[in-house]
């Protein structure tokens, strides 16, 4: 076998915050990716006052990659939309400032339609191949040592304790454990240096 058969349950070895909303937990052995993870099996609380942190989801590594890629895709779409809106607003402002000419919108659209050739349409297949459909729906569920905790709110700055239980490894054994992590405050952005003073005027 590729993976070693454990004789004891998995033990939590490391907890590391990826940002203020995502926590990576690493165990000492490979976990069973087919066993669903429950939010009740992971707890995060502040070390100072034991205030709990609300948890939204707990993912296996393969689930986390799907979630991460979807979040990045949404961010890219929003960034592209914002850039398009800013460009349109700038163009509208420039057109409003130019009082020397009023564009004929209808004439411009007709001219553009005449100059641009119609696109070549490709026939849409009735059904996608089953293998391709499965690849699009879900990636391979490969075993991994890591799980990911997605918080419902931002984790406060400071030291925290995370506990886990009912985590199942490839041998079907259940374990968990406790680890400590610290979320540091983001470093302040450096202000640009001030320009040098103007030279004194000549006498």
Coordinates of N, CA and C in Angstrom, one line a residue:
X1 N 0.8 -1.2 0.0 CA 0.0 0.0 0.0 C 0.9 1.2 0.0
X2 N 0.4 2.3 -0.6 CA 1.1 3.6 -0.6 C 1.1 4.2 0.7
X3 N 0.0 4.2 1.5 CA -0.1 4.8 2.8 C 0.1 3.8 3.9
X4 N 0.8 4.2 4.9 CA 1.1 3.4 6.0 C -0.2 3.1 6.9
X5 N -0.4 1.9 7.3 CA -1.6 1.6 8.1 C -1.3 2.0 9.6
X6 N -2.1 2.9 10.1 CA -1.8 3.4 11.5 C -2.4 2.4 12.5
X7 N -1.8 2.4 13.7 CA -2.4 1.6 14.8 C -3.1 2.4 15.8
X8 N -3.0 3.8 15.7 CA -3.7 4.7 16.6 C -4.4 5.7 15.8
X9 N -5.3 6.4 16.3 CA -6.0 7.5 15.6 C -5.1 8.7 15.3
X10 N -5.6 9.5 14.4 CA -4.8 10.7 14.0 C -4.7 11.7 15.2
X11 N -3.5 12.3 15.3 CA -3.3 13.3 16.3 C -3.0 14.7 15.7
X12 N -3.7 15.7 16.2 CA -3.5 17.0 15.7 C -2.1 17.5 16.0
X13 N -1.3 17.8 14.9 CA 0.1 18.2 15.1 C 0.3 19.7 15.0
X14 N -0.5 20.4 14.2 CA -0.2 21.8 13.9 C -1.4 22.5 13.5
X15 N -1.6 23.7 14.0 CA -2.6 24.6 13.6 C -2.0 25.9 13.1
X16 N -2.4 26.4 11.9 CA -1.8 27.6 11.3 C -2.9 28.4 10.7
X17 N -3.1 29.7 11.0 CA -4.1 30.5 10.3 C -3.5 30.9 8.9
X18 N -4.3 30.7 7.9 CA -4.0 31.2 6.6 C -4.4 32.6 6.4
X19 N -5.4 33.1 7.0 CA -5.8 34.5 7.1 C -6.8 34.6 8.3
X20 N -7.5 35.6 8.4 CA -8.4 35.8 9.5 C -9.7 35.0 9.5
X21 N -9.9 34.2 8.4 CA -11.1 33.4 8.3 C -10.8 31.9 8.1
X22 N -9.6 31.6 7.7 CA -9.3 30.2 7.4 C -8.1 29.7 8.2
X23 N -8.4 28.5 8.8 CA -7.4 27.8 9.7 C -7.1 26.5 9.1
X24 N -5.8 26.2 9.0 CA -5.3 24.9 8.5 C -4.9 24.0 9.6
X25 N -5.4 22.8 9.7 CA -5.0 21.9 10.8 C -4.3 20.7 10.1
X26 N -3.2 20.3 10.6 CA -2.4 19.2 10.0 C -2.3 18.1 11.1
X27 N -2.5 16.9 10.7 CA -2.5 15.7 11.6 C -1.2 14.9 11.2
X28 N -0.9 13.9 12.1 CA 0.3 13.1 12.0 C 0.1 12.0 11.0
X29 N -1.0 11.8 10.4 CA -1.3 10.7 9.4 C -2.3 11.2 8.4
X30 N -2.4 10.3 7.4 CA -3.4 10.6 6.3 C -4.8 10.3 6.8
X31 N -5.7 11.2 6.4 CA -7.1 11.2 6.8 C -8.0 10.5 5.7
X32 N -9.1 10.0 6.1 CA -10.0 9.3 5.2 C -10.8 10.5 4.5
X33 N -10.6 10.7 3.2 CA -11.4 11.8 2.6 C -12.8 11.6 2.4
X34 N -13.3 10.3 2.6 CA -14.7 10.0 2.3 C -15.5 10.2 3.6
X35 N -14.9 10.4 4.7 CA -15.7 10.6 6.0 C -15.9 12.1 6.1
X36 N -17.2 12.5 6.2 CA -17.6 13.9 6.3 C -17.1 14.5 7.6
X37 N -16.7 15.7 7.5 CA -16.3 16.5 8.7 C -17.4 17.4 9.2
X38 N -17.6 17.4 10.5 CA -18.7 18.2 11.1 C -18.1 19.4 11.9
X39 N -18.8 20.5 11.8 CA -18.4 21.7 12.6 C -18.4 21.4 14.1
X40 N -19.2 20.5 14.5 CA -19.2 20.2 16.0 C -17.9 19.5 16.4
X41 N -17.1 19.0 15.5 CA -15.9 18.2 15.9 C -14.7 19.1 16.0
X42 N -14.8 20.4 15.7 CA -13.7 21.3 15.8 C -14.2 22.5 16.6
X43 N -13.4 22.9 17.6 CA -13.7 24.1 18.4 C -12.5 25.0 18.4
X44 N -12.8 26.3 18.3 CA -11.7 27.3 18.4 C -12.1 28.4 19.4
X45 N -11.3 28.7 20.3 CA -11.6 29.7 21.3 C -10.3 30.4 21.8
X46 N -10.5 31.7 22.2 CA -9.4 32.5 22.6 C -8.8 32.0 23.9
X47 N -7.5 32.1 23.9 CA -6.8 31.6 25.1 C -7.0 32.5 26.3
X48 N -7.2 33.8 26.1 CA -7.3 34.8 27.1 C -8.6 34.7 27.9
X49 N -9.7 34.6 27.2 CA -11.0 34.6 27.9 C -11.9 33.5 27.5
X50 N -11.4 32.5 26.8 CA -12.1 31.3 26.3 C -13.3 31.7 25.4
X51 N -13.3 32.8 24.8 CA -14.4 33.2 23.9 C -14.4 32.3 22.7
X52 N -15.5 31.7 22.4 CA -15.5 30.8 21.2 C -15.5 31.5 19.9
X53 N -15.0 30.9 18.8 CA -15.1 31.5 17.5 C -16.1 30.6 16.7
X54 N -17.1 31.3 16.1 CA -18.1 30.5 15.4 C -17.5 29.9 14.1
X55 N -17.8 28.7 13.8 CA -17.3 28.0 12.7 C -18.4 27.7 11.6
X56 N -18.1 28.0 10.4 CA -19.1 27.9 9.3 C -18.9 26.5 8.7
X57 N -17.7 26.1 8.3 CA -17.5 24.8 7.6 C -16.2 24.2 8.0
X58 N -16.1 22.9 7.9 CA -14.8 22.2 8.0 C -14.6 21.3 6.7
X59 N -13.5 21.5 6.1 CA -13.3 20.9 4.8 C -12.1 19.9 4.8
X60 N -12.2 18.8 4.1 CA -11.0 18.1 3.7 C -10.2 18.9 2.7
X61 N -9.0 18.5 2.4 CA -8.2 19.3 1.5 C -8.8 19.4 0.1
X62 N -9.3 18.3 -0.4 CA -9.9 18.3 -1.8 C -11.2 19.2 -1.8
X63 N -11.9 19.3 -0.7 CA -13.1 20.2 -0.7 C -12.6 21.6 -0.6
X64 N -11.6 21.8 0.2 CA -11.1 23.2 0.3 C -10.6 23.8 -1.0
X65 N -9.9 22.9 -1.8 CA -9.4 23.4 -3.1 C -10.5 23.9 -4.0
X66 N -11.6 23.1 -4.0 CA -12.8 23.5 -4.8 C -13.4 24.9 -4.3
X67 N -13.5 25.0 -3.0 CA -14.0 26.2 -2.3 C -13.1 27.4 -2.6
X68 N -11.8 27.2 -2.5 CA -10.8 28.3 -2.7 C -10.9 28.7 -4.1
X69 N -10.9 27.8 -5.1 CA -10.9 28.2 -6.5 C -12.2 28.9 -6.9
X70 N -13.4 28.5 -6.3 CA -14.6 29.2 -6.5 C -14.6 30.6 -6.0
X71 N -14.0 30.8 -4.8 CA -13.9 32.2 -4.2 C -13.0 33.1 -5.1
X72 N -11.9 32.5 -5.6 CA -11.0 33.3 -6.4 C -11.7 33.7 -7.7
X73 N -12.5 32.7 -8.3 CA -13.2 33.0 -9.5 C -14.2 34.2 -9.3
X74 N -15.0 34.2 -8.2 CA -15.9 35.2 -7.9 C -15.2 36.6 -7.7
X75 N -14.0 36.5 -7.1 CA -13.3 37.8 -6.9 C -12.8 38.3 -8.2
X76 N -12.4 37.4 -9.2 CA -11.9 37.9 -10.5 C -13.1 38.5 -11.2
X77 N -14.2 37.9 -11.2 CA -15.4 38.4 -11.9 C -15.8 39.8 -11.3
X78 N -15.8 39.9 -10.0 CA -16.1 41.2 -9.4 C -15.1 42.3 -9.8
X79 N -13.8 41.9 -9.8 CA -12.7 42.9 -10.1 C -12.9 43.3 -11.6
X80 N -13.2 42.4 -12.5 CA -13.4 42.7 -13.9 C -14.6 43.6 -14.1
X81 N -15.7 43.3 -13.3 CA -16.9 44.2 -13.4 C -16.6 45.6 -12.9
X82 N -15.9 45.7 -11.8 CA -15.6 47.0 -11.2 C -14.7 47.8 -12.2
X83 N -13.7 47.1 -12.8 CA -12.9 47.8 -13.8 C -13.7 48.3 -15.0
X84 N -14.7 47.5 -15.4 CA -15.5 47.9 -16.6 C -16.4 49.1 -16.2
X85 N -16.9 49.1 -15.0 CA -17.7 50.2 -14.5 C -16.9 51.5 -14.4
X86 N -15.7 51.3 -13.9 CA -14.8 52.5 -13.8 C -14.5 53.1 -15.2
X87 N -14.2 52.2 -16.1 CA -13.9 52.6 -17.5 C -15.1 53.3 -18.1
X88 N -16.3 52.7 -17.9 CA -17.5 53.3 -18.4 C -17.8 54.7 -17.8
X89 N -17.5 54.8 -16.5 CA -17.7 56.1 -15.8 C -16.8 57.1 -16.3
X90 N -15.5 56.7 -16.5 CA -14.5 57.7 -17.0 C -14.8 58.1 -18.5
X91 N -15.3 57.2 -19.3 CA -15.7 57.5 -20.6 C -16.9 58.5 -20.6
X92 N -17.9 58.2 -19.7 CA -19.0 59.1 -19.7 C -18.6 60.5 -19.2
X93 N -17.7 60.5 -18.2 CA -17.3 61.8 -17.7 C -16.5 62.6 -18.8
X94 N -15.7 61.9 -19.6 CA -15.0 62.5 -20.7 C -15.9 63.0 -21.8
X95 N -17.0 62.2 -22.1 CA -18.0 62.7 -23.1 C -18.8 63.9 -22.6
X96 N -19.1 63.9 -21.3 CA -19.8 65.0 -20.7 C -19.0 66.3 -20.7
X97 N -17.7 66.1 -20.6 CA -16.8 67.3 -20.6 C -16.6 67.9 -22.0
X98 N -16.8 67.0 -23.0 CA -16.6 67.5 -24.4 C -17.9 68.0 -24.9
X99 N -18.0 69.3 -24.9 CA -19.2 70.0 -25.3 C -19.2 70.4 -26.8
X100 N -18.1 70.0 -27.5 CA -17.9 70.5 -28.9 C -18.7 69.6 -29.8
X101 N -19.0 68.4 -29.4 CA -19.7 67.4 -30.3 C -20.6 66.5 -29.6
X102 N -21.8 66.3 -30.1 CA -22.7 65.3 -29.5 C -22.8 64.1 -30.4
X103 N -22.4 62.9 -29.9 CA -22.3 61.7 -30.8 C -23.7 61.2 -31.1
X104 N -23.8 60.7 -32.4 CA -25.1 60.1 -32.8 C -25.0 58.6 -32.5
X105 N -25.6 58.2 -31.4 CA -25.5 56.9 -30.9 C -26.1 55.9 -31.8
X106 N -27.2 56.1 -32.4 CA -27.9 55.2 -33.3 C -27.0 55.0 -34.6
X107 N -26.4 56.1 -35.1 CA -25.6 55.9 -36.3 C -24.3 55.1 -36.0
X108 N -23.7 55.4 -34.8 CA -22.5 54.7 -34.4 C -22.8 53.2 -34.2
X109 N -23.9 52.8 -33.7 CA -24.3 51.4 -33.5 C -24.5 50.7 -34.9
X110 N -25.2 51.4 -35.8 CA -25.4 50.8 -37.1 C -24.1 50.6 -37.9
X111 N -23.2 51.6 -37.7 CA -21.9 51.5 -38.4 C -21.1 50.3 -37.9
X112 N -21.1 50.2 -36.5 CA -20.3 49.1 -35.9 C -20.9 47.8 -36.3
X113 N -22.2 47.6 -36.3 CA -22.8 46.4 -36.7 C -22.4 46.0 -38.2
X114 N -22.3 47.0 -39.0 CA -22.0 46.7 -40.4 C -20.5 46.3 -40.6
X115 N -19.7 46.8 -39.7 CA -18.2 46.5 -39.9 C -17.8 45.2 -39.2
X116 N -18.5 44.8 -38.2 CA -18.1 43.6 -37.5 C -18.8 42.4 -38.1
X117 N -18.1 41.4 -38.6 CA -18.7 40.2 -39.2 C -19.4 39.4 -38.1
X118 N -20.4 38.6 -38.5 CA -21.1 37.8 -37.5 C -20.2 36.7 -37.0
X119 N -20.3 36.3 -35.8 CA -19.5 35.2 -35.2 C -19.8 33.9 -35.8
X120 N -18.8 33.0 -35.9 CA -19.1 31.6 -36.4 C -19.6 30.8 -35.2
X121 N -20.8 30.4 -35.3 CA -21.4 29.6 -34.2 C -21.1 28.1 -34.3
X122 N -20.6 27.5 -33.2 CA -20.3 26.1 -33.2 C -21.5 25.4 -32.6
X123 N -21.9 24.2 -33.2 CA -23.0 23.5 -32.6 C -22.7 23.0 -31.2
X124 N -23.7 23.2 -30.3 CA -23.6 22.8 -28.9 C -23.9 21.3 -28.8
X125 N -23.0 20.5 -28.3 CA -23.3 19.0 -28.1 C -24.5 18.8 -27.2
X126 N -25.3 17.8 -27.6 CA -26.5 17.5 -26.8 C -26.1 17.1 -25.4
X127 N -25.1 16.3 -25.2 CA -24.7 15.8 -23.9 C -23.2 15.8 -23.8
X128 N -22.7 16.2 -22.7 CA -21.2 16.1 -22.5 C -20.9 14.7 -22.1
X129 N -19.7 14.2 -22.5 CA -19.3 12.9 -22.1 C -19.3 12.7 -20.6
X130 N -19.7 11.5 -20.1 CA -19.8 11.3 -18.7 C -18.5 11.5 -17.9
X131 N -17.4 11.1 -18.5 CA -16.1 11.3 -17.8 C -15.8 12.8 -17.6
X132 N -16.1 13.6 -18.6 CA -15.8 15.0 -18.5 C -16.8 15.7 -17.5
X133 N -18.0 15.2 -17.5 CA -19.0 15.8 -16.5 C -18.6 15.5 -15.1
X134 N -18.1 14.3 -14.9 CA -17.7 13.9 -13.5 C -16.5 14.7 -13.1
X135 N -15.5 15.0 -14.0 CA -14.4 15.8 -13.7 C -14.8 17.2 -13.3
X136 N -15.8 17.8 -14.0 CA -16.2 19.1 -13.7 C -16.9 19.2 -12.4
X137 N -17.7 18.1 -12.0 CA -18.5 18.2 -10.8 C -17.6 18.0 -9.6
X138 N -16.6 17.2 -9.6 CA -15.9 16.8 -8.4 C -14.5 16.4 -8.7
X139 N -13.5 16.9 -8.0 CA -12.1 16.4 -8.2 C -11.9 15.1 -7.5
X140 N -10.7 14.5 -7.7 CA -10.4 13.3 -7.0 C -10.3 13.5 -5.5
X141 N -10.8 12.5 -4.8 CA -10.8 12.6 -3.3 C -9.5 11.9 -2.8
X142 N -8.4 12.6 -2.9 CA -7.1 12.0 -2.5 C -6.9 12.2 -1.0
X143 N -6.3 11.3 -0.3 CA -6.1 11.4 1.1 C -5.0 12.5 1.4
X144 N -5.2 13.2 2.5 CA -4.3 14.3 2.9 C -4.2 14.4 4.4
X145 N -3.2 15.0 4.9 CA -3.0 15.1 6.3 C -3.8 16.4 6.9
X146 N -4.3 17.2 6.0 CA -4.8 18.5 6.4 C -6.3 18.6 6.3
X147 N -6.9 19.4 7.2 CA -8.3 19.8 7.0 C -8.3 21.3 7.2
X148 N -9.4 22.0 6.8 CA -9.5 23.4 6.8 C -10.7 23.9 7.5
X149 N -10.6 24.8 8.4 CA -11.7 25.3 9.2 C -12.0 26.7 8.7
X150 N -13.2 26.9 8.2 CA -13.7 28.2 7.7 C -14.5 28.9 8.8
X151 N -14.1 30.0 9.4 CA -14.8 30.7 10.4 C -16.0 31.5 9.9
X152 N -17.0 31.6 10.7 CA -18.2 32.4 10.3 C -17.9 33.9 10.4
X153 N -17.0 34.3 11.3 CA -16.6 35.7 11.5 C -15.1 35.7 11.5
X154 N -14.5 36.9 11.5 CA -13.1 37.1 11.5 C -12.6 36.6 12.9
X155 N -11.5 35.9 12.9 CA -10.9 35.4 14.1 C -10.2 36.6 14.7
X156 N -10.4 36.9 16.0 CA -9.8 38.1 16.6 C -8.2 37.9 16.7
X157 N -7.6 39.0 16.7 CA -6.1 39.0 16.9 C -5.8 38.4 18.3
X158 N -4.8 37.6 18.3 CA -4.3 37.0 19.6 C -4.1 35.5 19.5
X159 N -3.9 34.9 20.7 CA -3.6 33.5 20.8 C -4.9 32.7 21.0
X160 N -5.0 31.6 20.3 CA -6.2 30.8 20.3 C -5.8 29.3 20.5
X161 N -6.8 28.5 21.0 CA -6.7 27.1 21.1 C -7.7 26.4 20.2
X162 N -7.3 25.4 19.5 CA -8.2 24.7 18.6 C -8.2 23.2 19.1
X163 N -9.4 22.6 19.2 CA -9.5 21.2 19.6 C -10.3 20.5 18.5
X164 N -9.9 19.2 18.3 CA -10.6 18.4 17.3 C -10.9 17.0 17.9
X165 N -11.9 16.4 17.3 CA -12.3 15.1 17.7 C -13.0 14.4 16.5
X166 N -13.2 13.1 16.6 CA -13.9 12.3 15.6 C -13.2 12.4 14.2
X167 N -11.9 12.7 14.2 CA -11.2 12.7 12.9 C -10.7 11.3 12.5
X168 N -11.1 10.8 11.4 CA -10.9 9.4 11.0 C -9.7 9.3 10.0
X169 N -8.8 8.4 10.3 CA -7.7 8.2 9.3 C -8.0 7.1 8.4
X170 N -7.0 6.7 7.5 CA -7.2 5.7 6.5 C -7.4 4.3 7.1
X171 N -7.0 4.1 8.3 CA -7.2 2.8 8.9 C -8.6 2.7 9.6
X172 N -9.4 3.8 9.6 CA -10.7 3.8 10.2 C -10.6 4.1 11.7
X173 N -9.5 4.6 12.2 CA -9.3 4.9 13.6 C -9.6 6.4 13.8
X174 N -10.2 6.7 15.0 CA -10.7 8.0 15.3 C -9.7 8.7 16.2
X175 N -9.4 9.9 16.0 CA -8.5 10.7 16.9 C -8.9 12.2 16.9
X176 N -7.9 13.0 17.3 CA -8.1 14.4 17.4 C -6.9 15.0 18.1
X177 N -7.2 16.0 18.9 CA -6.1 16.6 19.7 C -6.4 18.1 19.9
X178 N -5.3 18.7 20.4 CA -5.4 20.2 20.7 C -4.1 20.8 20.2
X179 N -4.2 22.1 19.7 CA -3.1 22.8 19.3 C -3.3 24.3 19.5
X180 N -2.3 25.0 19.6 CA -2.3 26.5 19.8 C -1.8 27.2 18.6
X181 N -2.4 28.4 18.3 CA -2.0 29.2 17.2 C -2.2 30.7 17.6
X182 N -1.4 31.5 16.9 CA -1.5 32.9 17.2 C -1.8 33.7 15.9
X183 N -2.8 34.5 15.9 CA -3.1 35.3 14.8 C -2.6 36.7 15.0
X184 N -1.6 37.1 14.2 CA -1.0 38.4 14.4 C -1.7 39.5 13.6
X185 N -1.6 40.7 14.1 CA -2.2 41.9 13.5 C -1.4 42.1 12.2
X186 N -2.1 42.5 11.1 CA -1.4 42.8 9.8 C -0.5 44.0 10.0
X187 N 0.6 43.9 9.3 CA 1.6 44.9 9.4 C 1.0 46.2 8.6
X188 N 1.2 47.4 9.2 CA 0.7 48.6 8.6 C 1.5 48.8 7.3
X189 N 0.7 49.4 6.3 CA 1.4 49.7 5.0 C 2.3 50.8 5.2
X190 N 3.5 50.7 4.5 CA 4.5 51.7 4.6 C 4.0 52.9 3.8
X191 N 4.2 54.1 4.4 CA 3.8 55.3 3.7 C 5.0 55.7 2.7
X192 N 4.6 56.2 1.6 CA 5.7 56.5 0.6 C 6.5 57.6 1.2
X193 N 7.8 57.6 0.9 CA 8.7 58.6 1.4 C 8.4 60.0 0.9
X194 N 8.6 61.0 1.7 CA 8.3 62.4 1.3 C 9.3 62.8 0.3
X195 N 8.8 63.6 -0.7 CA 9.8 64.1 -1.8 C 10.8 65.0 -1.1
X196 N 12.0 65.1 -1.7 CA 13.0 66.0 -1.1 C 12.5 67.5 -1.3
X197 N 12.9 68.3 -0.4 CA 12.5 69.7 -0.5 C 13.1 70.4 -1.8
X198 N 12.4 71.4 -2.2 CA 12.9 72.1 -3.4 C 14.2 72.8 -3.1
X199 N 15.1 72.9 -4.0 CA 16.3 73.6 -3.8 C 16.1 75.1 -3.6
X200 N 16.9 75.8 -2.8 CA 16.7 77.2 -2.5 C 16.8 78.0 -3.8
X201 N 16.1 79.1 -4.0 CA 16.3 79.9 -5.2 C 17.6 80.5 -5.3
X202 N 18.1 80.7 -6.5 CA 19.5 81.3 -6.7 C 19.4 82.7 -6.2
X203 N 20.6 83.2 -5.7 CA 20.7 84.6 -5.2 C 20.7 85.6 -6.4

